[in-house]
PDB file of C-alpha atoms in Angstrom:
ATOM      1  CA  MET O  79      44.564   7.486 -25.935  1.00  0.00           C
ATOM      2  CA  PRO O  80      42.699  10.052 -23.575  1.00  0.00           C
ATOM      3  CA  GLN O  81      42.308   8.978 -20.131  1.00  0.00           C
ATOM      4  CA  GLN O  82      37.860   8.104 -19.173  1.00  0.00           C
ATOM      5  CA  LYS O  83      36.994  10.641 -16.711  1.00  0.00           C
ATOM      6  CA  LYS O  84      35.810   8.899 -13.528  1.00  0.00           C
ATOM      7  CA  PHE O  85      32.322   8.664 -12.538  1.00  0.00           C
ATOM      8  CA  ASP O  86      31.585  10.725  -8.722  1.00  0.00           C
ATOM      9  CA  LEU O  87      29.321   8.008  -7.095  1.00  0.00           C
ATOM     10  CA  ASN O  88      28.402  10.610  -4.460  1.00  0.00           C
ATOM     11  CA  LEU O  89      26.124  11.453  -7.851  1.00  0.00           C
ATOM     12  CA  LEU O  90      24.232   8.187  -7.313  1.00  0.00           C
ATOM     13  CA  ARG O  91      24.189   8.941  -3.510  1.00  0.00           C
ATOM     14  CA  VAL O  92      22.260  11.937  -3.743  1.00  0.00           C
ATOM     15  CA  PHE O  93      20.137  11.066  -6.230  1.00  0.00           C
ATOM     16  CA  THR O  94      18.807   7.987  -4.802  1.00  0.00           C
ATOM     17  CA  THR O  95      18.026  10.469  -1.627  1.00  0.00           C
ATOM     18  CA  VAL O  96      16.001  12.791  -4.138  1.00  0.00           C
ATOM     19  CA  CYS O  97      14.330   9.738  -5.311  1.00  0.00           C
ATOM     20  CA  ARG O  98      13.111   8.899  -2.139  1.00  0.00           C
ATOM     21  CA  THR O  99      12.546  11.787  -0.569  1.00  0.00           C
ATOM     22  CA  ALA O 100      10.384  13.287  -3.337  1.00  0.00           C
ATOM     23  CA  SER O 101      12.179  16.892  -3.078  1.00  0.00           C
ATOM     24  CA  PHE O 102      15.728  18.376  -3.716  1.00  0.00           C
ATOM     25  CA  SER O 103      15.170  20.270  -0.342  1.00  0.00           C
ATOM     26  CA  ARG O 104      14.413  17.470   2.095  1.00  0.00           C
ATOM     27  CA  ALA O 105      17.080  16.037   0.442  1.00  0.00           C
ATOM     28  CA  ALA O 106      20.412  18.524   1.323  1.00  0.00           C
ATOM     29  CA  GLU O 107      18.582  18.399   4.325  1.00  0.00           C
ATOM     30  CA  GLU O 108      18.839  15.015   4.610  1.00  0.00           C
ATOM     31  CA  LEU O 109      22.253  14.308   3.421  1.00  0.00           C
ATOM     32  CA  ASP O 110      23.591  18.095   4.731  1.00  0.00           C
ATOM     33  CA  LEU O 111      23.981  19.777   2.194  1.00  0.00           C
ATOM     34  CA  THR O 112      23.154  22.881   0.327  1.00  0.00           C
ATOM     35  CA  GLN O 113      20.176  22.800  -2.104  1.00  0.00           C
ATOM     36  CA  SER O 114      21.961  23.805  -4.752  1.00  0.00           C
ATOM     37  CA  SER O 115      24.617  21.204  -4.350  1.00  0.00           C
ATOM     38  CA  VAL O 116      22.014  18.821  -4.650  1.00  0.00           C
ATOM     39  CA  SER O 117      20.687  20.396  -8.024  1.00  0.00           C
ATOM     40  CA  ASN O 118      24.376  20.664  -9.372  1.00  0.00           C
ATOM     41  CA  ALA O 119      24.689  16.989  -8.707  1.00  0.00           C
ATOM     42  CA  ILE O 120      21.347  15.666 -10.134  1.00  0.00           C
ATOM     43  CA  SER O 121      22.322  17.917 -13.637  1.00  0.00           C
ATOM     44  CA  ARG O 122      25.989  16.593 -13.775  1.00  0.00           C
ATOM     45  CA  LEU O 123      24.168  12.776 -13.476  1.00  0.00           C
ATOM     46  CA  LYS O 124      21.829  13.598 -15.739  1.00  0.00           C
ATOM     47  CA  ARG O 125      24.299  14.639 -18.421  1.00  0.00           C
ATOM     48  CA  ALA O 126      26.831  11.392 -17.512  1.00  0.00           C
ATOM     49  CA  VAL O 127      23.283   9.329 -17.982  1.00  0.00           C
ATOM     50  CA  GLY O 128      21.655  11.635 -21.094  1.00  0.00           C
ATOM     51  CA  GLU O 129      18.024  11.121 -19.858  1.00  0.00           C
ATOM     52  CA  GLU O 130      15.674  13.849 -18.067  1.00  0.00           C
ATOM     53  CA  LEU O 131      15.436  12.328 -14.273  1.00  0.00           C
ATOM     54  CA  PHE O 132      13.151  14.604 -12.874  1.00  0.00           C
ATOM     55  CA  ILE O 133      10.263  16.313 -13.546  1.00  0.00           C
ATOM     56  CA  ARG O 134       8.251  19.046 -11.479  1.00  0.00           C
ATOM     57  CA  VAL O 135       5.359  18.587  -9.346  1.00  0.00           C
ATOM     58  CA  GLY O 136       3.570  20.894  -7.438  1.00  0.00           C
ATOM     59  CA  ARG O 137       6.294  22.060  -4.511  1.00  0.00           C
ATOM     60  CA  GLY O 138       8.403  18.429  -4.760  1.00  0.00           C
ATOM     61  CA  VAL O 139       9.417  15.947  -8.058  1.00  0.00           C
ATOM     62  CA  LYS O 140       8.680  12.963  -9.446  1.00  0.00           C
ATOM     63  CA  PRO O 141      11.271  10.097 -11.471  1.00  0.00           C
ATOM     64  CA  THR O 142      11.066  10.110 -14.157  1.00  0.00           C
ATOM     65  CA  ALA O 143      10.642   6.356 -16.073  1.00  0.00           C
ATOM     66  CA  ALA O 144      14.410   6.374 -16.833  1.00  0.00           C
ATOM     67  CA  ALA O 145      15.245   7.187 -12.933  1.00  0.00           C
ATOM     68  CA  LEU O 146      13.114   4.721 -11.727  1.00  0.00           C
ATOM     69  CA  SER O 147      15.194   2.352 -13.713  1.00  0.00           C
ATOM     70  CA  LEU O 148      18.372   3.289 -12.370  1.00  0.00           C
ATOM     71  CA  TYR O 149      16.826   3.842  -8.696  1.00  0.00           C
ATOM     72  CA  GLU O 150      15.932  -0.024  -8.504  1.00  0.00           C
ATOM     73  CA  GLN O 151      19.526  -1.071 -10.084  1.00  0.00           C
ATOM     74  CA  PHE O 152      21.545   1.571  -7.459  1.00  0.00           C
ATOM     75  CA  ASP O 153      19.410   2.147  -4.453  1.00  0.00           C
ATOM     76  CA  THR O 154      19.905  -1.927  -3.105  1.00  0.00           C
ATOM     77  CA  PRO O 155      23.648  -1.816  -3.171  1.00  0.00           C
ATOM     78  CA  LEU O 156      23.901   1.609  -2.188  1.00  0.00           C
ATOM     79  CA  ALA O 157      21.942   0.534   0.614  1.00  0.00           C
ATOM     80  CA  HIS O 158      24.024  -2.232   1.649  1.00  0.00           C
ATOM     81  CA  ILE O 159      27.391  -0.568   1.325  1.00  0.00           C
ATOM     82  CA  GLU O 160      26.207   1.834   3.971  1.00  0.00           C
ATOM     83  CA  GLN O 161      25.055  -0.517   6.275  1.00  0.00           C
ATOM     84  CA  THR O 162      28.090  -2.562   6.562  1.00  0.00           C
ATOM     85  CA  LEU O 163      30.228   0.868   6.544  1.00  0.00           C
ATOM     86  CA  LEU O 164      27.708   2.081   9.581  1.00  0.00           C
ATOM     87  CA  GLY O 165      27.475  -0.969  11.178  1.00  0.00           C
ATOM     88  CA  LEU O 166      23.571  -1.434  10.795  1.00  0.00           C
ATOM     89  CA  ASP O 167      23.557  -5.255  10.810  1.00  0.00           C
ATOM     90  CA  ARG O 168      20.260  -5.601  13.708  1.00  0.00           C
ATOM     91  CA  PHE O 169      17.319  -3.551  14.884  1.00  0.00           C
ATOM     92  CA  ASP O 170      15.969  -3.316  18.264  1.00  0.00           C
ATOM     93  CA  PRO O 171      12.814  -2.441  18.742  1.00  0.00           C
ATOM     94  CA  GLN O 172      13.444  -1.624  22.805  1.00  0.00           C
ATOM     95  CA  THR O 173      16.098   1.351  21.410  1.00  0.00           C
ATOM     96  CA  SER O 174      14.926   2.238  18.312  1.00  0.00           C
ATOM     97  CA  GLN O 175      13.159   5.324  17.493  1.00  0.00           C
ATOM     98  CA  ARG O 176      11.951   4.070  13.743  1.00  0.00           C
ATOM     99  CA  ILE O 177       8.370   5.139  12.470  1.00  0.00           C
ATOM    100  CA  PHE O 178       7.352   2.845   9.964  1.00  0.00           C
ATOM    101  CA  HIS O 179       4.594   3.873   7.454  1.00  0.00           C
ATOM    102  CA  ILE O 180       2.001   0.735   6.240  1.00  0.00           C
ATOM    103  CA  TYR O 181      -0.754   0.696   3.480  1.00  0.00           C
ATOM    104  CA  ALA O 182      -3.372  -1.039   4.508  1.00  0.00           C
ATOM    105  CA  ASN O 183      -7.171  -0.938   3.841  1.00  0.00           C
ATOM    106  CA  GLU O 184     -10.076  -0.714   6.640  1.00  0.00           C
ATOM    107  CA  THR O 185     -10.777  -3.356   7.062  1.00  0.00           C
ATOM    108  CA  MET O 186      -7.185  -4.773   8.383  1.00  0.00           C
ATOM    109  CA  ILE O 187      -6.587  -1.069   9.720  1.00  0.00           C
ATOM    110  CA  SER O 188      -9.662  -2.011  12.220  1.00  0.00           C
ATOM    111  CA  LEU O 189      -7.822  -4.969  12.337  1.00  0.00           C
ATOM    112  CA  LEU O 190      -4.371  -4.366  13.561  1.00  0.00           C
ATOM    113  CA  HIS O 191      -3.923  -0.068  14.448  1.00  0.00           C
ATOM    114  CA  SER O 192      -5.488  -0.335  17.910  1.00  0.00           C
ATOM    115  CA  VAL O 193      -3.265  -3.663  18.871  1.00  0.00           C
ATOM    116  CA  ALA O 194      -0.441  -2.096  17.845  1.00  0.00           C
ATOM    117  CA  GLU O 195      -0.147   1.283  19.657  1.00  0.00           C
ATOM    118  CA  GLN O 196      -1.254  -0.622  22.679  1.00  0.00           C
ATOM    119  CA  MET O 197       1.615  -2.600  22.522  1.00  0.00           C
ATOM    120  CA  PHE O 198       4.403  -0.554  21.375  1.00  0.00           C
ATOM    121  CA  SER O 199       3.088   2.397  23.582  1.00  0.00           C
ATOM    122  CA  GLN O 200       6.173   2.079  25.865  1.00  0.00           C
ATOM    123  CA  THR O 201       8.780   1.862  23.146  1.00  0.00           C
ATOM    124  CA  GLY O 202       9.832   4.793  20.815  1.00  0.00           C
ATOM    125  CA  VAL O 203       8.746   2.558  18.092  1.00  0.00           C
ATOM    126  CA  LYS O 204       5.664   3.749  15.680  1.00  0.00           C
ATOM    127  CA  LEU O 205       3.522   2.039  13.024  1.00  0.00           C
ATOM    128  CA  ILE O 206       1.283   4.488  11.134  1.00  0.00           C
ATOM    129  CA  PHE O 207      -1.331   2.623   9.056  1.00  0.00           C
ATOM    130  CA  GLN O 208      -2.907   4.706   5.896  1.00  0.00           C
ATOM    131  CA  GLU O 209      -5.111   3.824   3.702  1.00  0.00           C
ATOM    132  CA  THR O 210      -4.480   1.930   0.687  1.00  0.00           C
ATOM    133  CA  PRO O 211      -3.843   4.229  -2.728  1.00  0.00           C
ATOM    134  CA  ILE O 212      -6.911   4.233  -5.239  1.00  0.00           C
ATOM    135  CA  GLU O 213      -4.604   3.474  -7.965  1.00  0.00           C
ATOM    136  CA  GLU O 214      -2.544   0.513  -7.892  1.00  0.00           C
ATOM    137  CA  GLN O 215       0.200   2.465  -9.703  1.00  0.00           C
ATOM    138  CA  LYS O 216       0.828   4.758  -6.693  1.00  0.00           C
ATOM    139  CA  LEU O 217       0.991   1.992  -4.355  1.00  0.00           C
ATOM    140  CA  GLN O 218       3.528   0.233  -6.289  1.00  0.00           C
ATOM    141  CA  LEU O 219       5.564   3.383  -6.554  1.00  0.00           C
ATOM    142  CA  ASP O 220       5.536   4.085  -2.803  1.00  0.00           C
ATOM    143  CA  LEU O 221       7.157   1.085  -1.656  1.00  0.00           C
ATOM    144  CA  GLN O 222       9.512   1.377  -4.555  1.00  0.00           C
ATOM    145  CA  LEU O 223      10.427   5.005  -3.164  1.00  0.00           C
ATOM    146  CA  GLU O 224       9.845   3.310   0.233  1.00  0.00           C
ATOM    147  CA  VAL O 225       7.237   6.459   1.389  1.00  0.00           C
ATOM    148  CA  VAL O 226       5.839   3.978   2.733  1.00  0.00           C
ATOM    149  CA  ASP O 227       7.525   0.367   4.851  1.00  0.00           C
ATOM    150  CA  LEU O 228       5.054  -2.123   3.767  1.00  0.00           C
ATOM    151  CA  ALA O 229       1.836  -2.633   2.508  1.00  0.00           C
ATOM    152  CA  ILE O 230      -1.124  -4.817   3.015  1.00  0.00           C
ATOM    153  CA  ASP O 231      -3.241  -5.368  -0.086  1.00  0.00           C
ATOM    154  CA  MET O 232      -5.836  -7.882  -1.756  1.00  0.00           C
ATOM    155  CA  ILE O 233      -3.219  -8.704  -4.718  1.00  0.00           C
ATOM    156  CA  ARG O 234       0.583  -9.648  -5.495  1.00  0.00           C
ATOM    157  CA  PRO O 235       2.540  -7.452  -7.736  1.00  0.00           C
ATOM    158  CA  ASN O 236       4.003  -9.827 -10.213  1.00  0.00           C
ATOM    159  CA  LEU O 237       7.255  -8.303 -10.607  1.00  0.00           C
ATOM    160  CA  ALA O 238       9.997  -9.158  -9.588  1.00  0.00           C
ATOM    161  CA  SER O 239      11.301  -5.869  -7.506  1.00  0.00           C
ATOM    162  CA  PHE O 240       8.388  -6.760  -5.020  1.00  0.00           C
ATOM    163  CA  LYS O 241       8.218  -9.945  -2.491  1.00  0.00           C
ATOM    164  CA  THR O 242       4.842 -11.155  -1.072  1.00  0.00           C
ATOM    165  CA  GLN O 243       3.583 -13.289   1.480  1.00  0.00           C
ATOM    166  CA  GLU O 244      -0.172 -14.215   2.150  1.00  0.00           C
ATOM    167  CA  VAL O 245      -1.243 -12.950   5.662  1.00  0.00           C
ATOM    168  CA  MET O 246      -5.103 -13.728   5.632  1.00  0.00           C
ATOM    169  CA  THR O 247      -8.411 -14.908   3.762  1.00  0.00           C
ATOM    170  CA  ASP O 248     -11.941 -13.209   4.424  1.00  0.00           C
ATOM    171  CA  LYS O 249     -14.890 -14.236   2.121  1.00  0.00           C
ATOM    172  CA  LEU O 250     -17.079 -10.793   0.339  1.00  0.00           C
ATOM    173  CA  VAL O 251     -20.568 -10.767   1.463  1.00  0.00           C
ATOM    174  CA  CYS O 252     -23.544  -8.693   0.751  1.00  0.00           C
ATOM    175  CA  VAL O 253     -24.536  -5.810   2.289  1.00  0.00           C
ATOM    176  CA  VAL O 254     -28.425  -3.806   2.485  1.00  0.00           C
ATOM    177  CA  ARG O 255     -30.362  -2.311   5.031  1.00  0.00           C
ATOM    178  CA  LYS O 256     -32.601  -4.054   7.586  1.00  0.00           C
ATOM    179  CA  GLY O 257     -36.509  -3.217   6.063  1.00  0.00           C
ATOM    180  CA  HIS O 258     -35.293  -3.370   2.786  1.00  0.00           C
ATOM    181  CA  PRO O 259     -38.461  -3.330   0.885  1.00  0.00           C
ATOM    182  CA  ARG O 260     -37.424  -6.227  -1.316  1.00  0.00           C
ATOM    183  CA  ILE O 261     -34.338  -7.911   0.588  1.00  0.00           C
ATOM    184  CA  CYS O 262     -35.038 -10.258   4.462  1.00  0.00           C
ATOM    185  CA  GLY O 263     -32.571 -12.521   4.827  1.00  0.00           C
ATOM    186  CA  SER O 264     -31.461 -13.879   1.670  1.00  0.00           C
ATOM    187  CA  ILE O 265     -30.998 -12.956  -1.992  1.00  0.00           C
ATOM    188  CA  THR O 266     -31.416 -14.074  -5.286  1.00  0.00           C
ATOM    189  CA  ARG O 267     -28.768 -13.502  -8.054  1.00  0.00           C
ATOM    190  CA  LYS O 268     -31.349 -11.558 -10.002  1.00  0.00           C
ATOM    191  CA  GLN O 269     -32.202  -9.956  -7.162  1.00  0.00           C
ATOM    192  CA  TYR O 270     -28.592  -8.907  -7.226  1.00  0.00           C
ATOM    193  CA  PHE O 271     -28.483  -8.157 -10.991  1.00  0.00           C
ATOM    194  CA  SER O 272     -31.487  -5.721 -10.241  1.00  0.00           C
ATOM    195  CA  GLU O 273     -30.788  -3.743  -7.485  1.00  0.00           C
ATOM    196  CA  ARG O 274     -28.370  -0.448  -7.302  1.00  0.00           C
ATOM    197  CA  HIS O 275     -25.170  -0.384  -5.989  1.00  0.00           C
ATOM    198  CA  ILE O 276     -22.315   1.612  -4.286  1.00  0.00           C
ATOM    199  CA  ILE O 277     -19.040   1.197  -5.395  1.00  0.00           C
ATOM    200  CA  LEU O 278     -15.741   1.160  -3.470  1.00  0.00           C
ATOM    201  CA  ASN O 279     -13.360   3.088  -5.757  1.00  0.00           C
ATOM    202  CA  MET O 280     -10.502   0.831  -6.100  1.00  0.00           C
ATOM    203  CA  ARG O 281      -9.139  -0.798  -8.469  1.00  0.00           C
ATOM    204  CA  ARG O 282      -6.779  -3.332  -8.822  1.00  0.00           C
ATOM    205  CA  GLY O 283      -5.341  -4.810 -12.357  1.00  0.00           C
ATOM    206  CA  ASN O 284      -7.660  -2.409 -14.007  1.00  0.00           C
ATOM    207  CA  LEU O 285     -10.510  -4.869 -11.982  1.00  0.00           C
ATOM    208  CA  SER O 286     -13.722  -3.437  -9.887  1.00  0.00           C
ATOM    209  CA  VAL O 287     -13.045  -5.540  -6.364  1.00  0.00           C
ATOM    210  CA  MET O 288     -15.609  -7.737  -7.599  1.00  0.00           C
ATOM    211  CA  ASP O 289     -14.465  -8.232 -10.937  1.00  0.00           C
ATOM    212  CA  LEU O 290     -11.320  -9.376  -9.319  1.00  0.00           C
ATOM    213  CA  LEU O 291     -12.708 -11.922  -7.226  1.00  0.00           C
ATOM    214  CA  THR O 292     -14.650 -14.033  -9.769  1.00  0.00           C
ATOM    215  CA  ASP O 293     -13.878 -15.763 -12.307  1.00  0.00           C
ATOM    216  CA  GLU O 294     -17.134 -15.247 -15.205  1.00  0.00           C
ATOM    217  CA  VAL O 295     -17.750 -12.139 -16.754  1.00  0.00           C
ATOM    218  CA  LEU O 296     -20.522 -10.203 -14.682  1.00  0.00           C
ATOM    219  CA  PRO O 297     -23.331  -8.775 -16.296  1.00  0.00           C
ATOM    220  CA  ALA O 298     -23.608  -4.378 -15.905  1.00  0.00           C
ATOM    221  CA  ARG O 299     -24.643  -3.545 -12.704  1.00  0.00           C
ATOM    222  CA  GLU O 300     -26.741  -0.228 -12.097  1.00  0.00           C
ATOM    223  CA  MET O 301     -24.727   2.338 -10.130  1.00  0.00           C
ATOM    224  CA  TYR O 302     -26.323   4.149  -7.037  1.00  0.00           C
ATOM    225  CA  SER O 303     -22.989   6.253  -5.582  1.00  0.00           C
ATOM    226  CA  GLU O 304     -19.132   5.291  -5.948  1.00  0.00           C
ATOM    227  CA  GLN O 305     -17.100   5.996  -2.231  1.00  0.00           C
ATOM    228  CA  ALA O 306     -13.775   5.885  -1.646  1.00  0.00           C
ATOM    229  CA  SER O 307     -14.272   4.544   1.947  1.00  0.00           C
ATOM    230  CA  ILE O 308     -16.096   1.112   2.962  1.00  0.00           C
ATOM    231  CA  LEU O 309     -17.041   2.575   6.062  1.00  0.00           C
ATOM    232  CA  ALA O 310     -19.203   4.868   4.002  1.00  0.00           C
ATOM    233  CA  MET O 311     -20.349   2.396   2.198  1.00  0.00           C
ATOM    234  CA  LEU O 312     -21.941   0.770   5.202  1.00  0.00           C
ATOM    235  CA  ALA O 313     -23.377   3.803   6.371  1.00  0.00           C
ATOM    236  CA  THR O 314     -24.743   5.053   2.807  1.00  0.00           C
ATOM    237  CA  ALA O 315     -26.490   1.562   2.412  1.00  0.00           C
ATOM    238  CA  SER O 316     -28.140   2.189   5.681  1.00  0.00           C
ATOM    239  CA  ASN O 317     -29.647   4.826   4.470  1.00  0.00           C
ATOM    240  CA  SER O 318     -30.948   3.836   0.938  1.00  0.00           C
ATOM    241  CA  ASP O 319     -32.236   0.858  -0.483  1.00  0.00           C
ATOM    242  CA  ALA O 320     -29.155   0.421  -2.341  1.00  0.00           C
ATOM    243  CA  ILE O 321     -26.865  -2.973  -1.808  1.00  0.00           C
ATOM    244  CA  THR O 322     -23.259  -3.380  -1.235  1.00  0.00           C
ATOM    245  CA  LEU O 323     -20.691  -5.449  -0.992  1.00  0.00           C
ATOM    246  CA  ALA O 324     -17.657  -5.576   2.171  1.00  0.00           C
ATOM    247  CA  SER O 325     -15.358  -8.452   3.950  1.00  0.00           C
ATOM    248  CA  ASN O 326     -16.965 -10.370   6.339  1.00  0.00           C
ATOM    249  CA  SER O 327     -15.306  -9.569   8.576  1.00  0.00           C
ATOM    250  CA  TYR O 328     -15.677  -5.974   8.739  1.00  0.00           C
ATOM    251  CA  ALA O 329     -19.443  -5.964   7.388  1.00  0.00           C
ATOM    252  CA  ASN O 330     -20.524  -7.456  11.189  1.00  0.00           C
ATOM    253  CA  GLN O 331     -18.192  -5.623  12.721  1.00  0.00           C
ATOM    254  CA  TYR O 332     -20.930  -2.596  11.498  1.00  0.00           C
ATOM    255  CA  ALA O 333     -23.687  -4.464  11.273  1.00  0.00           C
ATOM    256  CA  GLU O 334     -25.614  -3.521  14.448  1.00  0.00           C
ATOM    257  CA  LEU O 335     -24.619   0.103  14.556  1.00  0.00           C
ATOM    258  CA  PHE O 336     -25.343   0.663  11.242  1.00  0.00           C
ATOM    259  CA  GLY O 337     -28.274  -1.754  11.302  1.00  0.00           C
ATOM    260  CA  LEU O 338     -27.751  -3.954   8.699  1.00  0.00           C
ATOM    261  CA  GLN O 339     -28.380  -7.324   6.655  1.00  0.00           C
ATOM    262  CA  VAL O 340     -25.135  -9.341   6.583  1.00  0.00           C
ATOM    263  CA  LEU O 341     -26.110 -11.957   3.247  1.00  0.00           C
ATOM    264  CA  PRO O 342     -23.758 -14.620   1.504  1.00  0.00           C
ATOM    265  CA  LEU O 343     -23.296 -13.662  -2.368  1.00  0.00           C
ATOM    266  CA  PRO O 344     -25.936 -15.304  -4.812  1.00  0.00           C
ATOM    267  CA  LEU O 345     -22.876 -16.184  -7.254  1.00  0.00           C
ATOM    268  CA  GLU O 346     -19.347 -17.639  -6.921  1.00  0.00           C
ATOM    269  CA  VAL O 347     -16.503 -15.742  -5.569  1.00  0.00           C
ATOM    270  CA  ASN O 348     -12.976 -16.011  -4.581  1.00  0.00           C
ATOM    271  CA  PRO O 349     -11.986 -15.542  -0.882  1.00  0.00           C
ATOM    272  CA  ILE O 350     -10.444 -12.578  -0.634  1.00  0.00           C
ATOM    273  CA  LYS O 351      -6.413 -13.270   0.050  1.00  0.00           C
ATOM    274  CA  TYR O 352      -4.749 -10.088   1.829  1.00  0.00           C
ATOM    275  CA  HIS O 353      -0.697 -10.053   1.287  1.00  0.00           C
ATOM    276  CA  MET O 354       2.238  -8.093   2.661  1.00  0.00           C
ATOM    277  CA  VAL O 355       4.496  -6.223   0.056  1.00  0.00           C
ATOM    278  CA  TRP O 356       7.057  -5.233   0.322  1.00  0.00           C
ATOM    279  CA  SER O 357      10.064  -4.062  -2.022  1.00  0.00           C
ATOM    280  CA  SER O 358      12.169  -6.999  -2.716  1.00  0.00           C
ATOM    281  CA  LYS O 359      15.366  -4.778  -1.729  1.00  0.00           C
ATOM    282  CA  LEU O 360      14.201  -4.593   1.878  1.00  0.00           C
ATOM    283  CA  SER O 361      13.940  -8.695   1.861  1.00  0.00           C
ATOM    284  CA  ARG O 362      17.055  -8.694   3.981  1.00  0.00           C
ATOM    285  CA  ASN O 363      16.738  -5.481   5.973  1.00  0.00           C
ATOM    286  CA  PRO O 364      16.626  -6.025   9.936  1.00  0.00           C
ATOM    287  CA  ALA O 365      14.108  -3.432  10.184  1.00  0.00           C
ATOM    288  CA  ASN O 366      11.706  -4.721   7.761  1.00  0.00           C
ATOM    289  CA  LEU O 367      12.186  -7.919   8.735  1.00  0.00           C
ATOM    290  CA  TRP O 368      11.496  -6.738  12.581  1.00  0.00           C
ATOM    291  CA  LEU O 369       8.108  -5.469  11.124  1.00  0.00           C
ATOM    292  CA  ARG O 370       7.262  -8.290   8.893  1.00  0.00           C
ATOM    293  CA  ASP O 371       7.366 -10.593  11.628  1.00  0.00           C
ATOM    294  CA  THR O 372       5.750  -8.212  13.919  1.00  0.00           C
ATOM    295  CA  ILE O 373       2.481  -7.646  11.474  1.00  0.00           C
ATOM    296  CA  LEU O 374       2.416 -11.526  10.837  1.00  0.00           C
ATOM    297  CA  ASN O 375       2.381 -12.006  14.992  1.00  0.00           C
ATOM    298  CA  LEU O 376      -0.438  -8.783  15.569  1.00  0.00           C
ATOM    299  CA  ILE O 377      -2.730 -10.713  12.644  1.00  0.00           C
ATOM    300  CA  GLU O 378      -2.019 -14.400  14.504  1.00  0.00           C
ATOM    301  CA  SER O 379      -3.098 -12.525  17.760  1.00  0.00           C
ATOM    302  CA  ARG O 380      -6.154 -11.115  16.481  1.00  0.00           C
ATOM    303  CA  LEU O 381      -7.926 -14.081  14.412  1.00  0.00           C
TER     304      LEU O 381
END
């Protein structure tokens, strides 16, 4: 019986690096290999598994569904092996030069960015906050591939590949300009649905923010405009008779600047719950543990 050829485990290290960097050239640079060596390794792995692993996207590459499945299975064990061999069993923020990337919406960025920058100004550690992607799939993919270290979002992914922790609650409010011709001091349900609405261009679970936070099926609302930014929504409301929604803390922060009324919603809505979300494979990672503890402490210090 012919002896089965041994599988080259180095192919997996190249593969996981290409997945994480989304680029053959960046993977080659990180692994100290030539780009042709990386390309050859991926071709060999492709032949071994019998599946297409990457597709070209612009100047980079994007993993296929088969590649993502392999990545989830192999990246954590390989990371544990490397950490053990390199002795990376601790994280020291006083000596580290680590840059952490965090997805968050405008409410959380406004709450945390300045205090985080001040806290770590004398260290090599940096916390870079980036606006959360509009599409839920991109948010989850970037967490899986470690494009970002952590996300703070309104939903908890119902997938075993993610861990979550609730960190803050807020409430949704209605926002209109001062001097609105029909709304002053309060708003009725009938008024709410008869006005034109400024909508946030973000969906979670294929639902808008409003539909996500209420248990009832809402009537159709006439759209005035759709914005990618909550701040842009507030600015648009201040210069029109359209109404919009925002978290209570964020709306009150800009109400005086934009000349806005912040009003209770005239319908039952659930509280906004913010969750930290991270890849399950990083649950015991010392640097990620430190980051999650730091975010919790920063939120508590600001409430």
